Amino acid sequence: MCEHLELDHWEEQAPELRRIVEENGLQLLSMEVAALDEERLGKAFAAANALDIPVVNVGPGGKSDVEDDLLSTIDKLTRMAGLAEQYGVTLCVKAHVGGSIYNTPTTLRAIDAIANASFGIDMDPSHIYRANENPEEALPQVIGRVRHIHIRDCKGRQAGPGPIEAQACGRGDIDLIGYCKVLAESGYDGPVCLEVIGANGHSLAQATAVAAESYGYLNAVLRSLGAR
């Protein structure tokens, strides 16, 4: 977890990021802001617009099963989606363990309340799995508003996703083949971005191994489904 782009200095850093992207044949698919803070999100939307990043992801904040927190989160997301629209980007929120939006029912509450097309869902199967749901069964309920996928695997339904090796796609307990099948059958064509947490203290080689294994697994699954 680190800031590849410092929001307070994004204009100074933008030329270097463009150079890195061009030299390596990359595409910037999304970025993330930790808090639902209007000032920081305003900077993030401006940076995303300038760097052609289509999606800005946020967490919901608040606590699970606290109605006032959920209503406050939905209100903030509604206002921030309006701001995202002004910059021509999409604001996505994901269900997050312990947050006010943490499972499919709370995700649907946000979807039903926020009609703005600049608002979408970042669907992370590991958080849904740890909310005691099966992601391959939950995904069809929200796929119409999914604009981004944060993906990783995990073992067990505990609060955390486990060590980084267990987060490599295909190593955990989630039915990622079934999950990808829903993506393919629905015609989803947005970003699918690997997110692995807890890599502090691991070598670059260890982190690269998790990324490479996850890419290989997902590429094989998507090819088998005719989605690559």
mmCIF file of N, CA and C in Angstrom, residues 9-84:
data_model
loop_
_atom_site.group_PDB
_atom_site.id
_atom_site.type_symbol
_atom_site.label_atom_id
_atom_site.label_comp_id
_atom_site.label_asym_id
_atom_site.label_seq_id
_atom_site.Cartn_x
_atom_site.Cartn_y
_atom_site.Cartn_z
ATOM 1 N N HIS A 9 0.840 16.672 -5.054
ATOM 2 C CA HIS A 9 1.906 17.012 -6.002
ATOM 3 C C HIS A 9 1.678 16.340 -7.355
ATOM 4 N N TRP A 10 0.435 16.004 -7.671
ATOM 5 C CA TRP A 10 0.186 15.196 -8.871
ATOM 6 C C TRP A 10 0.606 15.905 -10.154
ATOM 7 N N GLU A 11 0.462 17.216 -10.191
ATOM 8 C CA GLU A 11 0.822 17.934 -11.419
ATOM 9 C C GLU A 11 2.322 17.864 -11.696
ATOM 10 N N GLU A 12 3.131 17.852 -10.624
ATOM 11 C CA GLU A 12 4.577 17.726 -10.792
ATOM 12 C C GLU A 12 4.957 16.310 -11.211
ATOM 13 N N GLN A 13 4.204 15.327 -10.732
ATOM 14 C CA GLN A 13 4.548 13.928 -10.984
ATOM 15 C C GLN A 13 3.956 13.394 -12.290
ATOM 16 N N ALA A 14 2.948 14.074 -12.821
ATOM 17 C CA ALA A 14 2.247 13.577 -14.007
ATOM 18 C C ALA A 14 3.179 13.301 -15.192
ATOM 19 N N PRO A 15 4.139 14.193 -15.525
ATOM 20 C CA PRO A 15 5.006 13.901 -16.679
ATOM 21 C C PRO A 15 5.798 12.605 -16.523
ATOM 22 N N GLU A 16 6.296 12.334 -15.318
ATOM 23 C CA GLU A 16 7.051 11.100 -15.095
ATOM 24 C C GLU A 16 6.147 9.879 -15.242
ATOM 25 N N LEU A 17 4.930 9.975 -14.715
ATOM 26 C CA LEU A 17 3.999 8.856 -14.845
ATOM 27 C C LEU A 17 3.663 8.588 -16.309
ATOM 28 N N ARG A 18 3.440 9.649 -17.069
ATOM 29 C CA ARG A 18 3.164 9.475 -18.502
ATOM 30 C C ARG A 18 4.349 8.796 -19.193
ATOM 31 N N ARG A 19 5.561 9.197 -18.827
ATOM 32 C CA ARG A 19 6.756 8.608 -19.432
ATOM 33 C C ARG A 19 6.847 7.116 -19.114
ATOM 34 N N ILE A 20 6.619 6.755 -17.855
ATOM 35 C CA ILE A 20 6.690 5.349 -17.438
ATOM 36 C C ILE A 20 5.662 4.521 -18.195
ATOM 37 N N VAL A 21 4.458 5.058 -18.297
ATOM 38 C CA VAL A 21 3.378 4.345 -18.992
ATOM 39 C C VAL A 21 3.734 4.125 -20.462
ATOM 40 N N GLU A 22 4.226 5.183 -21.121
ATOM 41 C CA GLU A 22 4.547 5.089 -22.544
ATOM 42 C C GLU A 22 5.724 4.154 -22.800
ATOM 43 N N GLU A 23 6.757 4.249 -21.965
ATOM 44 C CA GLU A 23 7.954 3.432 -22.179
ATOM 45 C C GLU A 23 7.677 1.946 -21.979
ATOM 46 N N ASN A 24 6.714 1.607 -21.132
ATOM 47 C CA ASN A 24 6.444 0.211 -20.807
ATOM 48 C C ASN A 24 5.169 -0.334 -21.444
ATOM 49 N N GLY A 25 4.535 0.470 -22.293
ATOM 50 C CA GLY A 25 3.335 0.006 -22.976
ATOM 51 C C GLY A 25 2.198 -0.306 -22.034
ATOM 52 N N LEU A 26 2.067 0.494 -20.995
ATOM 53 C CA LEU A 26 1.042 0.264 -19.975
ATOM 54 C C LEU A 26 -0.182 1.134 -20.212
ATOM 55 N N GLN A 27 -1.222 0.849 -19.451
ATOM 56 C CA GLN A 27 -2.428 1.666 -19.459
ATOM 57 C C GLN A 27 -2.860 1.870 -18.010
ATOM 58 N N LEU A 28 -3.117 3.108 -17.626
ATOM 59 C CA LEU A 28 -3.592 3.389 -16.273
ATOM 60 C C LEU A 28 -5.099 3.135 -16.229
ATOM 61 N N LEU A 29 -5.518 2.141 -15.447
ATOM 62 C CA LEU A 29 -6.910 1.700 -15.439
ATOM 63 C C LEU A 29 -7.729 2.291 -14.300
ATOM 64 N N SER A 30 -7.067 2.584 -13.177
ATOM 65 C CA SER A 30 -7.813 3.066 -12.010
ATOM 66 C C SER A 30 -6.847 3.601 -10.974
ATOM 67 N N MET A 31 -7.394 4.306 -10.002
ATOM 68 C CA MET A 31 -6.624 4.758 -8.853
ATOM 69 C C MET A 31 -7.547 4.699 -7.641
ATOM 70 N N GLU A 32 -6.971 4.848 -6.461
ATOM 71 C CA GLU A 32 -7.763 4.706 -5.243
ATOM 72 C C GLU A 32 -7.457 5.834 -4.269
ATOM 73 N N VAL A 33 -8.498 6.290 -3.585
ATOM 74 C CA VAL A 33 -8.370 7.288 -2.531
ATOM 75 C C VAL A 33 -8.935 6.670 -1.261
ATOM 76 N N ALA A 34 -8.188 6.747 -0.186
ATOM 77 C CA ALA A 34 -8.556 5.995 1.018
ATOM 78 C C ALA A 34 -9.822 6.514 1.696
ATOM 79 N N ALA A 35 -10.065 7.813 1.638
ATOM 80 C CA ALA A 35 -11.161 8.387 2.418
ATOM 81 C C ALA A 35 -12.149 9.140 1.536
ATOM 82 N N LEU A 36 -13.386 9.214 2.003
ATOM 83 C CA LEU A 36 -14.416 9.994 1.304
ATOM 84 C C LEU A 36 -14.287 11.465 1.703
ATOM 85 N N ASP A 37 -13.177 12.055 1.308
ATOM 86 C CA ASP A 37 -12.887 13.441 1.643
ATOM 87 C C ASP A 37 -13.007 14.279 0.373
ATOM 88 N N GLU A 38 -13.875 15.291 0.399
ATOM 89 C CA GLU A 38 -14.170 16.048 -0.813
ATOM 90 C C GLU A 38 -12.935 16.723 -1.384
ATOM 91 N N GLU A 39 -12.085 17.285 -0.535
ATOM 92 C CA GLU A 39 -10.893 17.975 -1.027
ATOM 93 C C GLU A 39 -9.946 17.006 -1.737
ATOM 94 N N ARG A 40 -9.678 15.849 -1.105
ATOM 95 C CA ARG A 40 -8.770 14.875 -1.710
ATOM 96 C C ARG A 40 -9.377 14.255 -2.966
ATOM 97 N N LEU A 41 -10.669 13.988 -2.936
ATOM 98 C CA LEU A 41 -11.303 13.410 -4.117
ATOM 99 C C LEU A 41 -11.318 14.397 -5.276
ATOM 100 N N GLY A 42 -11.473 15.676 -4.959
ATOM 101 C CA GLY A 42 -11.405 16.687 -6.007
ATOM 102 C C GLY A 42 -10.061 16.653 -6.719
ATOM 103 N N LYS A 43 -8.980 16.531 -5.947
ATOM 104 C CA LYS A 43 -7.640 16.437 -6.532
ATOM 105 C C LYS A 43 -7.501 15.140 -7.324
ATOM 106 N N ALA A 44 -8.045 14.051 -6.779
ATOM 107 C CA ALA A 44 -7.951 12.762 -7.463
ATOM 108 C C ALA A 44 -8.699 12.789 -8.788
ATOM 109 N N PHE A 45 -9.869 13.397 -8.801
ATOM 110 C CA PHE A 45 -10.643 13.476 -10.044
ATOM 111 C C PHE A 45 -9.913 14.322 -11.081
ATOM 112 N N ALA A 46 -9.300 15.404 -10.630
ATOM 113 C CA ALA A 46 -8.540 16.253 -11.558
ATOM 114 C C ALA A 46 -7.353 15.489 -12.131
ATOM 115 N N ALA A 47 -6.644 14.751 -11.267
ATOM 116 C CA ALA A 47 -5.500 13.965 -11.727
ATOM 117 C C ALA A 47 -5.949 12.865 -12.682
ATOM 118 N N ALA A 48 -7.038 12.196 -12.346
ATOM 119 C CA ALA A 48 -7.553 11.119 -13.193
ATOM 120 C C ALA A 48 -7.931 11.650 -14.572
ATOM 121 N N ASN A 49 -8.569 12.805 -14.584
ATOM 122 C CA ASN A 49 -8.953 13.414 -15.853
ATOM 123 C C ASN A 49 -7.722 13.730 -16.700
ATOM 124 N N ALA A 50 -6.691 14.282 -16.073
ATOM 125 C CA ALA A 50 -5.491 14.690 -16.802
ATOM 126 C C ALA A 50 -4.685 13.497 -17.296
ATOM 127 N N LEU A 51 -4.719 12.387 -16.543
ATOM 128 C CA LEU A 51 -3.909 11.219 -16.880
ATOM 129 C C LEU A 51 -4.715 10.127 -17.577
ATOM 130 N N ASP A 52 -5.956 10.450 -17.952
ATOM 131 C CA ASP A 52 -6.825 9.492 -18.648
ATOM 132 C C ASP A 52 -7.056 8.227 -17.828
ATOM 133 N N ILE A 53 -7.255 8.396 -16.523
ATOM 134 C CA ILE A 53 -7.593 7.280 -15.640
ATOM 135 C C ILE A 53 -9.114 7.280 -15.484
ATOM 136 N N PRO A 54 -9.810 6.249 -15.946
ATOM 137 C CA PRO A 54 -11.276 6.316 -15.994
ATOM 138 C C PRO A 54 -11.986 6.132 -14.669
ATOM 139 N N VAL A 55 -11.333 5.461 -13.693
ATOM 140 C CA VAL A 55 -12.021 5.071 -12.459
ATOM 141 C C VAL A 55 -11.233 5.514 -11.239
ATOM 142 N N VAL A 56 -11.946 6.092 -10.271
ATOM 143 C CA VAL A 56 -11.373 6.401 -8.961
ATOM 144 C C VAL A 56 -12.146 5.585 -7.928
ATOM 145 N N ASN A 57 -11.443 4.709 -7.218
ATOM 146 C CA ASN A 57 -12.070 3.833 -6.223
ATOM 147 C C ASN A 57 -11.960 4.412 -4.821
ATOM 148 N N VAL A 58 -12.981 4.148 -4.017
ATOM 149 C CA VAL A 58 -12.974 4.542 -2.609
ATOM 150 C C VAL A 58 -13.525 3.401 -1.769
ATOM 151 N N GLY A 59 -13.197 3.440 -0.487
ATOM 152 C CA GLY A 59 -13.836 2.561 0.483
ATOM 153 C C GLY A 59 -15.033 3.276 1.075
ATOM 154 N N PRO A 60 -15.943 2.542 1.723
ATOM 155 C CA PRO A 60 -17.163 3.177 2.208
ATOM 156 C C PRO A 60 -17.015 3.930 3.522
ATOM 157 N N GLY A 61 -16.065 3.541 4.356
ATOM 158 C CA GLY A 61 -15.998 4.130 5.685
ATOM 159 C C GLY A 61 -17.175 3.688 6.540
ATOM 160 N N GLY A 62 -17.237 4.202 7.756
ATOM 161 C CA GLY A 62 -18.319 3.841 8.661
ATOM 162 C C GLY A 62 -18.175 2.425 9.192
ATOM 163 N N LYS A 63 -19.196 1.991 9.935
ATOM 164 C CA LYS A 63 -19.169 0.659 10.533
ATOM 165 C C LYS A 63 -20.350 -0.164 10.056
ATOM 166 N N SER A 64 -20.154 -1.447 9.997
ATOM 167 C CA SER A 64 -21.198 -2.354 9.534
ATOM 168 C C SER A 64 -22.404 -2.339 10.467
ATOM 169 N N ASP A 65 -23.588 -2.419 9.842
ATOM 170 C CA ASP A 65 -24.858 -2.545 10.565
ATOM 171 C C ASP A 65 -25.174 -1.347 11.453
ATOM 172 N N VAL A 66 -24.601 -0.182 11.103
ATOM 173 C CA VAL A 66 -24.968 1.079 11.761
ATOM 174 C C VAL A 66 -25.705 1.908 10.711
ATOM 175 N N GLU A 67 -27.021 2.013 10.834
ATOM 176 C CA GLU A 67 -27.847 2.631 9.798
ATOM 177 C C GLU A 67 -27.419 4.053 9.497
ATOM 178 N N ASP A 68 -27.122 4.831 10.527
ATOM 179 C CA ASP A 68 -26.717 6.218 10.292
ATOM 180 C C ASP A 68 -25.423 6.289 9.478
ATOM 181 N N ASP A 69 -24.500 5.374 9.719
ATOM 182 C CA ASP A 69 -23.253 5.355 8.952
ATOM 183 C C ASP A 69 -23.527 5.032 7.485
ATOM 184 N N LEU A 70 -24.427 4.087 7.253
ATOM 185 C CA LEU A 70 -24.750 3.732 5.876
ATOM 186 C C LEU A 70 -25.402 4.897 5.151
ATOM 187 N N LEU A 71 -26.334 5.560 5.808
ATOM 188 C CA LEU A 71 -27.007 6.703 5.184
ATOM 189 C C LEU A 71 -26.027 7.841 4.919
ATOM 190 N N SER A 72 -25.114 8.067 5.860
ATOM 191 C CA SER A 72 -24.104 9.118 5.681
ATOM 192 C C SER A 72 -23.179 8.779 4.508
ATOM 193 N N THR A 73 -22.790 7.512 4.393
ATOM 194 C CA THR A 73 -21.932 7.087 3.286
ATOM 195 C C THR A 73 -22.628 7.281 1.948
ATOM 196 N N ILE A 74 -23.881 6.887 1.872
ATOM 197 C CA ILE A 74 -24.633 7.038 0.622
ATOM 198 C C ILE A 74 -24.768 8.509 0.250
ATOM 199 N N ASP A 75 -24.987 9.363 1.242
ATOM 200 C CA ASP A 75 -25.086 10.806 0.984
ATOM 201 C C ASP A 75 -23.762 11.346 0.432
ATOM 202 N N LYS A 76 -22.643 10.944 1.041
ATOM 203 C CA LYS A 76 -21.333 11.398 0.563
ATOM 204 C C LYS A 76 -21.056 10.889 -0.847
ATOM 205 N N LEU A 77 -21.374 9.621 -1.087
ATOM 206 C CA LEU A 77 -21.140 9.049 -2.410
ATOM 207 C C LEU A 77 -21.975 9.748 -3.474
ATOM 208 N N THR A 78 -23.197 10.121 -3.118
ATOM 209 C CA THR A 78 -24.064 10.833 -4.059
ATOM 210 C C THR A 78 -23.435 12.158 -4.462
ATOM 211 N N ARG A 79 -22.949 12.909 -3.465
ATOM 212 C CA ARG A 79 -22.337 14.200 -3.751
ATOM 213 C C ARG A 79 -21.026 14.047 -4.514
ATOM 214 N N MET A 80 -20.217 13.054 -4.136
ATOM 215 C CA MET A 80 -18.932 12.865 -4.799
ATOM 216 C C MET A 80 -19.097 12.325 -6.216
ATOM 217 N N ALA A 81 -20.164 11.559 -6.465
ATOM 218 C CA ALA A 81 -20.436 11.114 -7.832
ATOM 219 C C ALA A 81 -20.750 12.303 -8.717
ATOM 220 N N GLY A 82 -21.444 13.293 -8.160
ATOM 221 C CA GLY A 82 -21.715 14.515 -8.915
ATOM 222 C C GLY A 82 -20.433 15.246 -9.259
ATOM 223 N N LEU A 83 -19.478 15.248 -8.332
ATOM 224 C CA LEU A 83 -18.188 15.889 -8.582
ATOM 225 C C LEU A 83 -17.392 15.087 -9.624
ATOM 226 N N ALA A 84 -17.442 13.760 -9.524
ATOM 227 C CA ALA A 84 -16.758 12.919 -10.506
ATOM 228 C C ALA A 84 -17.292 13.177 -11.906
#
